[in-house]
JSON list of C-alpha atoms in Angstrom, two decimals:
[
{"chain": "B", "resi": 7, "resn": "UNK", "atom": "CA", "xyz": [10.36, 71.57, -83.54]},
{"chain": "B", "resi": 8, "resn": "UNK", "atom": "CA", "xyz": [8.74, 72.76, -80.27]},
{"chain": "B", "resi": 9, "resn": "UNK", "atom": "CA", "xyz": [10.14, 71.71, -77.22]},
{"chain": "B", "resi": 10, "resn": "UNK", "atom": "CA", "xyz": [7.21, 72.40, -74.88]},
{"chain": "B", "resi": 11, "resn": "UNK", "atom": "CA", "xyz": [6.22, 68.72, -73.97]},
{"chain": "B", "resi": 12, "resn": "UNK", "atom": "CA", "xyz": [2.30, 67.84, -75.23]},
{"chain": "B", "resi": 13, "resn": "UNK", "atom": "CA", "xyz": [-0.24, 65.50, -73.75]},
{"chain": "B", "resi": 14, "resn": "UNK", "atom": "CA", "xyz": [-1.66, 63.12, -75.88]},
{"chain": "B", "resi": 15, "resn": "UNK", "atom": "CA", "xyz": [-5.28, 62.15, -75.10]},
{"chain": "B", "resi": 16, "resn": "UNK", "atom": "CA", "xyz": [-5.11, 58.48, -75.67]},
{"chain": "B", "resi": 17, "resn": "UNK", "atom": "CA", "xyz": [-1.90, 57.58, -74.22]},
{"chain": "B", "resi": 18, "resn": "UNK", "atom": "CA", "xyz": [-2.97, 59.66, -70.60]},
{"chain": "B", "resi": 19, "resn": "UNK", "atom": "CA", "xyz": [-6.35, 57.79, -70.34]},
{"chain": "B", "resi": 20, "resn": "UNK", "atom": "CA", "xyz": [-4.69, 54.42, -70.70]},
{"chain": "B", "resi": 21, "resn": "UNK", "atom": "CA", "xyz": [-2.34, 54.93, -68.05]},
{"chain": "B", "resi": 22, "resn": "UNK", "atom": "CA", "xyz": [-5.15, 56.06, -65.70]},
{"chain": "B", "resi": 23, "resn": "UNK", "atom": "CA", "xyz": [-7.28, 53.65, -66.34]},
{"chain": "B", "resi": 24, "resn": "UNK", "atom": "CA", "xyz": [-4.64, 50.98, -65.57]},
{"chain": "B", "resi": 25, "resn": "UNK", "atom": "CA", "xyz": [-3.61, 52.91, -62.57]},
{"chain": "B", "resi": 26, "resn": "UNK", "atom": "CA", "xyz": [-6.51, 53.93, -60.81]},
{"chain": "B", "resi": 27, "resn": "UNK", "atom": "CA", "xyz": [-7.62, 50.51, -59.64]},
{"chain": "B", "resi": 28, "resn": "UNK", "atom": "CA", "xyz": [-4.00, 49.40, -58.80]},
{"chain": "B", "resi": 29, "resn": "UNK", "atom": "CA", "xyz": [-3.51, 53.40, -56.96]},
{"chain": "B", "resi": 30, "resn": "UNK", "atom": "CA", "xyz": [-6.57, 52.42, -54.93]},
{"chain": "B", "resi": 31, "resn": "UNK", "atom": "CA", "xyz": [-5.77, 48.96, -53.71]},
{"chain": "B", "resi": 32, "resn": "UNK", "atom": "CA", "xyz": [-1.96, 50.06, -52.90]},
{"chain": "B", "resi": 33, "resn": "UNK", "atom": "CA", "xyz": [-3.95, 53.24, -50.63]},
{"chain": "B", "resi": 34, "resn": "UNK", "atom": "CA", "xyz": [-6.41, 50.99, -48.98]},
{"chain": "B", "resi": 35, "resn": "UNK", "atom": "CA", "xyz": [-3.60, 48.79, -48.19]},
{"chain": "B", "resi": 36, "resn": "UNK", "atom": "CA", "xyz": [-1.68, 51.40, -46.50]},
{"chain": "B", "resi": 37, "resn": "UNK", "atom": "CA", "xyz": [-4.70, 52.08, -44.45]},
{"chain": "B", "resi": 38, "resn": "UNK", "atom": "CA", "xyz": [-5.34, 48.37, -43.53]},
{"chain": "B", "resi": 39, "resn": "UNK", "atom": "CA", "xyz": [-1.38, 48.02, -42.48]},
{"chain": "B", "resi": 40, "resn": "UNK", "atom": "CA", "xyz": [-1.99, 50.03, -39.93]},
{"chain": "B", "resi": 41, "resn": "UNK", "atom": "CA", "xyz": [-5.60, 50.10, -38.60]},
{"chain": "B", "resi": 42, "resn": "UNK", "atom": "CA", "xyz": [-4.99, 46.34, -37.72]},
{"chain": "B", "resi": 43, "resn": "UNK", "atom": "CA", "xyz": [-2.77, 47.41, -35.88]},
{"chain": "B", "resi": 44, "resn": "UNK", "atom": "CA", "xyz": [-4.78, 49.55, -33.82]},
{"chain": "B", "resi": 45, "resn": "UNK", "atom": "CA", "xyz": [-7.21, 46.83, -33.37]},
{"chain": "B", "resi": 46, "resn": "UNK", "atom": "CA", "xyz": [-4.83, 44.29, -31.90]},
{"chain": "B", "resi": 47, "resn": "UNK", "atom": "CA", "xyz": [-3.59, 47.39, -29.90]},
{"chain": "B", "resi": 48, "resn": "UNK", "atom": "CA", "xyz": [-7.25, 48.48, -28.94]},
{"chain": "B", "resi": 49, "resn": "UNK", "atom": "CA", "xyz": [-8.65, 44.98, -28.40]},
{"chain": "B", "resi": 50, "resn": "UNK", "atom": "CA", "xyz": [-5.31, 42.96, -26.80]},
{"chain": "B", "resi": 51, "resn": "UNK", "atom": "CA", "xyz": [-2.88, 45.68, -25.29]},
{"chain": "B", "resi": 52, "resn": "UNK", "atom": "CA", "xyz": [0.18, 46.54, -26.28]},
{"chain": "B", "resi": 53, "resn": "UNK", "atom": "CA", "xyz": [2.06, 43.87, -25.86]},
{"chain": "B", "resi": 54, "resn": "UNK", "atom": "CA", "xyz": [0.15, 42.12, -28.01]},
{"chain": "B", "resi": 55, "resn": "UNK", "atom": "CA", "xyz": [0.72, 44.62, -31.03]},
{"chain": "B", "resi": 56, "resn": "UNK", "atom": "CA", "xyz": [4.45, 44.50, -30.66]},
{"chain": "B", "resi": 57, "resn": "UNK", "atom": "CA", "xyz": [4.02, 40.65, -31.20]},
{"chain": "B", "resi": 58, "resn": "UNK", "atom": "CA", "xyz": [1.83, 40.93, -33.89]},
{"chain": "B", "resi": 59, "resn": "UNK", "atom": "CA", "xyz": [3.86, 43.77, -35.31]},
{"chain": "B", "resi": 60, "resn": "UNK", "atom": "CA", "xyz": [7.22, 41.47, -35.30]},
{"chain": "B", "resi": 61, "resn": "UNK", "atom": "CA", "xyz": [5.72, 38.56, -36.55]},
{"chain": "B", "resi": 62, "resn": "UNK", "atom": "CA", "xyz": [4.10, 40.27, -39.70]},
{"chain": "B", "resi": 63, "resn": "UNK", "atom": "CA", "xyz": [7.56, 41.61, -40.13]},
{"chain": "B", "resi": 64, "resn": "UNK", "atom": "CA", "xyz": [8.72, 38.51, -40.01]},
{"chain": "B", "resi": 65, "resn": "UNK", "atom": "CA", "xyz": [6.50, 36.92, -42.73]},
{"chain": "B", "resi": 66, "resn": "UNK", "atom": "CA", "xyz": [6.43, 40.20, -44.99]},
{"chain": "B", "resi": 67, "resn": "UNK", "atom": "CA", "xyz": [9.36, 38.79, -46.94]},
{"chain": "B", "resi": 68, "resn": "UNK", "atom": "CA", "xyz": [7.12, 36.54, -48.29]},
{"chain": "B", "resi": 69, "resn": "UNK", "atom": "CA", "xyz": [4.62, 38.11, -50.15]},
{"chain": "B", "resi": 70, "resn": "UNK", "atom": "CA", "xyz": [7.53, 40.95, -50.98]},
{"chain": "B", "resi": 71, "resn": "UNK", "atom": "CA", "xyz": [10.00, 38.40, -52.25]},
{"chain": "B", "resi": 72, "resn": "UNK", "atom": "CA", "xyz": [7.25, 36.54, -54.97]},
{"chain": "B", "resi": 73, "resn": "UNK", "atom": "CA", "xyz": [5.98, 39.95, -55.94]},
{"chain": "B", "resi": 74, "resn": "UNK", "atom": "CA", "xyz": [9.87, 41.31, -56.53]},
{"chain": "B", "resi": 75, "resn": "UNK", "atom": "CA", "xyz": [10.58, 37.63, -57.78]},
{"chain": "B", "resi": 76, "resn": "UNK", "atom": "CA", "xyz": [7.62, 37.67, -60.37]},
{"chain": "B", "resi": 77, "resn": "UNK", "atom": "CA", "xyz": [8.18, 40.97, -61.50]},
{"chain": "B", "resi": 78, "resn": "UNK", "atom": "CA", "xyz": [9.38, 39.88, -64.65]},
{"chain": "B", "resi": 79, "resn": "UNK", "atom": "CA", "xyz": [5.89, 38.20, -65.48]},
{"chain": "B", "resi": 80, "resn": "UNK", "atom": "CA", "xyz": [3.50, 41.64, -65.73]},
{"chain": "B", "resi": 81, "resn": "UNK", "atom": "CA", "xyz": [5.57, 42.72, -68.90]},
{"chain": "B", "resi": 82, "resn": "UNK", "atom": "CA", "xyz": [6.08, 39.11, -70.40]},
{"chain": "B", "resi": 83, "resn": "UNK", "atom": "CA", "xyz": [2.29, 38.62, -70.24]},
{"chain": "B", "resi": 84, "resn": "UNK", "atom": "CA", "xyz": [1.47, 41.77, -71.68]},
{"chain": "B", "resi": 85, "resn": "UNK", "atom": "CA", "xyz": [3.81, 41.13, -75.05]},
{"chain": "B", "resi": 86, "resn": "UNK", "atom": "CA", "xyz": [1.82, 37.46, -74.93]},
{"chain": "B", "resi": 87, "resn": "UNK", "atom": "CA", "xyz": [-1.32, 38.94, -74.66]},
{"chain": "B", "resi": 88, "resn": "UNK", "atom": "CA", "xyz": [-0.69, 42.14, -76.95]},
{"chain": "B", "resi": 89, "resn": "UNK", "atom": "CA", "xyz": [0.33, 39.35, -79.95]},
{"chain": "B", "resi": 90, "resn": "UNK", "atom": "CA", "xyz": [-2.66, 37.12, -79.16]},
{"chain": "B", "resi": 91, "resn": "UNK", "atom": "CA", "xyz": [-0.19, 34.24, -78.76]},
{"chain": "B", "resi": 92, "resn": "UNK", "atom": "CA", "xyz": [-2.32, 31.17, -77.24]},
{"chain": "B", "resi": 93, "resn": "UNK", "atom": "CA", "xyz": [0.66, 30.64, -75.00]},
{"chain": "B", "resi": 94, "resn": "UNK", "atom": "CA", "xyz": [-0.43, 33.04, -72.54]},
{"chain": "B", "resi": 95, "resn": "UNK", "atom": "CA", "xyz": [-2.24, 30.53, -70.51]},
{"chain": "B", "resi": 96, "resn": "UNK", "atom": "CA", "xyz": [0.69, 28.11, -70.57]},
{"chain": "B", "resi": 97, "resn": "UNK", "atom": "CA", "xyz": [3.03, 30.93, -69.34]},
{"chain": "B", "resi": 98, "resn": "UNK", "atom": "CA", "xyz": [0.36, 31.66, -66.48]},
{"chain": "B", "resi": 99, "resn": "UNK", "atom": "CA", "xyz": [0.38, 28.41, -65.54]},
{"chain": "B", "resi": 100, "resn": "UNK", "atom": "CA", "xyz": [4.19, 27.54, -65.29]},
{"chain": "B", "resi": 101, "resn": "UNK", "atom": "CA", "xyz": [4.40, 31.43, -63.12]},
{"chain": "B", "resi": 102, "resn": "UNK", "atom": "CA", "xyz": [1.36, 30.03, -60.78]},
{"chain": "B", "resi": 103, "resn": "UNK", "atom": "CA", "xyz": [3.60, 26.28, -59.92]},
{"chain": "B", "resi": 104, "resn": "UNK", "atom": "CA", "xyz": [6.37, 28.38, -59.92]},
{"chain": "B", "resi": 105, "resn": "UNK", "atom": "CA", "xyz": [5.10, 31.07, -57.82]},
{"chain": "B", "resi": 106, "resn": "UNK", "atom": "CA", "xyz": [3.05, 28.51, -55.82]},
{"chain": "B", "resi": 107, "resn": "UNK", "atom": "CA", "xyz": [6.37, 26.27, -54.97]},
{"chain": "B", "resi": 108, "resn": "UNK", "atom": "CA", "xyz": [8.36, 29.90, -53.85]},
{"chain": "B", "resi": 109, "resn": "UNK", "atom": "CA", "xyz": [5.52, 30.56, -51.37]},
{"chain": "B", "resi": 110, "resn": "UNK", "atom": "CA", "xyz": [5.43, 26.98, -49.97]},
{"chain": "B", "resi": 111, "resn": "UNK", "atom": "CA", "xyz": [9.30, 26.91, -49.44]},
{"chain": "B", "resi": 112, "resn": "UNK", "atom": "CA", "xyz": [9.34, 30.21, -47.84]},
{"chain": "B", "resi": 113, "resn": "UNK", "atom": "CA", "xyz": [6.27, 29.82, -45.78]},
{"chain": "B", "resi": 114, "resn": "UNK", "atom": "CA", "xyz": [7.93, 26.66, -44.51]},
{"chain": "B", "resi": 115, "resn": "UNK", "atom": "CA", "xyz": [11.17, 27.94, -43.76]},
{"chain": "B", "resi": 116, "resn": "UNK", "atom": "CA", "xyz": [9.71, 30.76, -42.00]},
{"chain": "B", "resi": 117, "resn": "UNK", "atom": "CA", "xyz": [7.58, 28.12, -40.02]},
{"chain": "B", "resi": 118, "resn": "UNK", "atom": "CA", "xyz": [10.36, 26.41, -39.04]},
{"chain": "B", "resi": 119, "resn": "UNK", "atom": "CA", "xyz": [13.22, 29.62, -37.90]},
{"chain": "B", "resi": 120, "resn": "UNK", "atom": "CA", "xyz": [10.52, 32.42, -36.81]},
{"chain": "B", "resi": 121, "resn": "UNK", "atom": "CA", "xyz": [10.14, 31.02, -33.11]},
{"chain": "B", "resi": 122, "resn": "UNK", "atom": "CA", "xyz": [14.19, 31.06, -33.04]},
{"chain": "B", "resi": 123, "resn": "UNK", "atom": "CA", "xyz": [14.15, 34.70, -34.93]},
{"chain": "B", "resi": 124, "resn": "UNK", "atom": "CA", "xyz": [11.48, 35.85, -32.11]},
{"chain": "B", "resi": 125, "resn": "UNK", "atom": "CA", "xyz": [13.25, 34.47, -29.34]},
{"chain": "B", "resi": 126, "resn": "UNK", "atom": "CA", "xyz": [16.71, 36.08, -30.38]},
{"chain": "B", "resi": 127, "resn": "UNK", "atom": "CA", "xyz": [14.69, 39.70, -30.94]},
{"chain": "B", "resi": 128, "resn": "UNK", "atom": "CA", "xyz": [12.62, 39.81, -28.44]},
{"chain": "B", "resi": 129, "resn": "UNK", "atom": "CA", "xyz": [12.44, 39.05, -24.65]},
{"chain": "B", "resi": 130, "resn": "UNK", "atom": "CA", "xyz": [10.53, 36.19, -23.23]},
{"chain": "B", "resi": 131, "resn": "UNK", "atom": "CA", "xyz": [7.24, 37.40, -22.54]},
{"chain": "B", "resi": 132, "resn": "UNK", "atom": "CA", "xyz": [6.90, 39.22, -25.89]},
{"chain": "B", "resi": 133, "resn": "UNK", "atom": "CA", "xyz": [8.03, 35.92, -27.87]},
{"chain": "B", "resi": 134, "resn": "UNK", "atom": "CA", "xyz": [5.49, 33.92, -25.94]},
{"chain": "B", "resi": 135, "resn": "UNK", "atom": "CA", "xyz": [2.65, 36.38, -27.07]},
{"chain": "B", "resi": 136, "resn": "UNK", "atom": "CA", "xyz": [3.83, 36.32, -30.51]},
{"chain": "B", "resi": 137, "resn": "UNK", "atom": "CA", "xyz": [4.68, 32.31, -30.86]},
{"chain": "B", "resi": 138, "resn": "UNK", "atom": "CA", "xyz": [0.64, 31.60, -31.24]},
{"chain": "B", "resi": 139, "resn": "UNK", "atom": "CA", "xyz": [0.43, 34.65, -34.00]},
{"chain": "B", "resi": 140, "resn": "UNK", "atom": "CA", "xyz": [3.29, 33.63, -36.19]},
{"chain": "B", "resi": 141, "resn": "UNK", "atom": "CA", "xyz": [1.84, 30.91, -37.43]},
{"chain": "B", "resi": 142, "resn": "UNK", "atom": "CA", "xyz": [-1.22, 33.28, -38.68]},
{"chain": "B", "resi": 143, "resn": "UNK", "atom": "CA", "xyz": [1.03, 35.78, -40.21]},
{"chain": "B", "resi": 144, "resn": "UNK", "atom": "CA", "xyz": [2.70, 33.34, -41.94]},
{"chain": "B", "resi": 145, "resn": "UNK", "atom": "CA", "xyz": [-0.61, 32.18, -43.55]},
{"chain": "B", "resi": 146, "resn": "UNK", "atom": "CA", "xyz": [-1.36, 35.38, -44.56]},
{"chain": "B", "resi": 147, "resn": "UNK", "atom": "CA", "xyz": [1.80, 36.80, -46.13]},
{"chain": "B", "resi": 148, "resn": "UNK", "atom": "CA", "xyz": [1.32, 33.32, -48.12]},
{"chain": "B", "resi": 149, "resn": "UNK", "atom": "CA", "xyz": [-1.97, 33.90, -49.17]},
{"chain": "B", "resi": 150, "resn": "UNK", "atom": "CA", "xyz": [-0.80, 37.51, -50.58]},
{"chain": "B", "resi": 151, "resn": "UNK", "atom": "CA", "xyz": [2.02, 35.83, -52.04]},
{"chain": "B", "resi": 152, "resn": "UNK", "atom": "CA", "xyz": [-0.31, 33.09, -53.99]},
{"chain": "B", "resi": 153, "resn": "UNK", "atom": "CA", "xyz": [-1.76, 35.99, -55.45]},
{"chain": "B", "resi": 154, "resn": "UNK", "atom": "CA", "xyz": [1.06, 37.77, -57.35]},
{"chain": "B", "resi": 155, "resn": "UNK", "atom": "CA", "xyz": [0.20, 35.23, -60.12]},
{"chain": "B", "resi": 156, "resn": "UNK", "atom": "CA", "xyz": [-3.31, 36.13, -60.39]},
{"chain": "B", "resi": 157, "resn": "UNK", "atom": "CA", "xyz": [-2.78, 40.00, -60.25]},
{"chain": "B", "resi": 158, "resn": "UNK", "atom": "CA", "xyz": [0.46, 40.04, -62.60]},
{"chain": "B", "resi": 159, "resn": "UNK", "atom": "CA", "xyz": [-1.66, 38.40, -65.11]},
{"chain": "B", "resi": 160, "resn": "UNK", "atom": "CA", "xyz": [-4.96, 40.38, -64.63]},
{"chain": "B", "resi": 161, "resn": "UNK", "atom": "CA", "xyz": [-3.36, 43.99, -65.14]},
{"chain": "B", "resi": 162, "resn": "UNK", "atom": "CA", "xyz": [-1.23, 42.37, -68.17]},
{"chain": "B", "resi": 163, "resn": "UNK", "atom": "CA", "xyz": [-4.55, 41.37, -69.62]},
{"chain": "B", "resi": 164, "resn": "UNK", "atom": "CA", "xyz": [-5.50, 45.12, -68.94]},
{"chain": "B", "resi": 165, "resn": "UNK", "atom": "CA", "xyz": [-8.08, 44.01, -66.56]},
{"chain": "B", "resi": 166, "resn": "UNK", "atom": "CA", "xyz": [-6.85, 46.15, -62.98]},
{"chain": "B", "resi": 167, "resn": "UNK", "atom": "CA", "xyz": [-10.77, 45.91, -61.75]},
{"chain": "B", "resi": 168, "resn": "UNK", "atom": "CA", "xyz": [-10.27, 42.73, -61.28]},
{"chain": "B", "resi": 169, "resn": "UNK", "atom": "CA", "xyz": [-7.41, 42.89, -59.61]},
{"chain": "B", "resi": 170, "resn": "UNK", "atom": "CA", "xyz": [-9.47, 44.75, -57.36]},
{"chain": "B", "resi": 171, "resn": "UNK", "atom": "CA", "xyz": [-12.29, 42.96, -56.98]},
{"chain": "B", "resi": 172, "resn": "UNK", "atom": "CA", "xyz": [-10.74, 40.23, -56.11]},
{"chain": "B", "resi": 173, "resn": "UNK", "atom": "CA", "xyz": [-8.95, 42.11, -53.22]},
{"chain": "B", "resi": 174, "resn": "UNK", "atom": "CA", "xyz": [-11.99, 43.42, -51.18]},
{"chain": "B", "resi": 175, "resn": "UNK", "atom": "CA", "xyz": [-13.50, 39.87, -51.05]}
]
């Protein structure tokens, strides 16, 4: 038996076709992270980004914890979908209330302690400035967090230009 390792043709062209969309969303969203950041900066000074900067720190766990929460779903929908079980759109379902009450809670909870989490890390005058912008960030993060549902069950059904798609709009 050799033990030089060999590419097989099928296998390599699956993976990038899965990847390339998901590779090109997480790159674009590294770019975005930051260049709205140099638009607050640019447009409202820089207090303004270090407000906007702590409060989408503050909501980040959001979207982060339903993605990290969820994780589980990507492979479970694949085996559905892979055995053409007609259960697939039941487990969908049950992940989107689930995913959909997570998000709620969280963005609630985070509605309810940010102002006291900005007042005890920043000064006054930076958690004035970023009281108005929580609120925003919040929405946001939630609105990335609704989607884990959606995208988990889009690349299981070996769809990723959707994923996509769905992103830029």
């Amino acid at each position: 038996s050799c033990l030089i390792p060999t590419i097989r043709h099928f296998p390599v062209n699956g993976i990038v076709k899965l990847g390339a969309f998901t590779w090109i969303q997480a790159v674009f969203t590294a770019l975005f992270s930051q260049i709205d950041r140099l638009y607050v900066g640019i447009v409202f000074g820089a207090v303004s980004v270090g407000a906007y900067s702590l409060c989408v720190q503050i909501a980040q766990p959001i979207s982060g914890a339903t993605a990290s929460t969820l994780h589980f779903l990507f492979p479970a929908l694949a085996r559905s979908n892979s055995s053409h079980e007609s259960r697939i759109v039941t487990v969908i379902a049950k992940a989107a209330v689930c995913n959909l009450a997570f998000v709620m809670v969280a963005s609630f909870t985070l509605l309810l302690c940010g102002r006291y989490l900005l007042n005890l890390w920043t000064s006054p005058a930076l958690s004035a400035v970023g009281k108005p912008i929580l609120p925003w960030c919040v929405l946001g993060s939630a609105c990335v967090g609704f989607a884990t549902t959606g995208t988990y069950a889009l690349l299981a059904l070996a769809e990723p230009a959707g994923v996509v798609r769905v992103s830029l709009v």
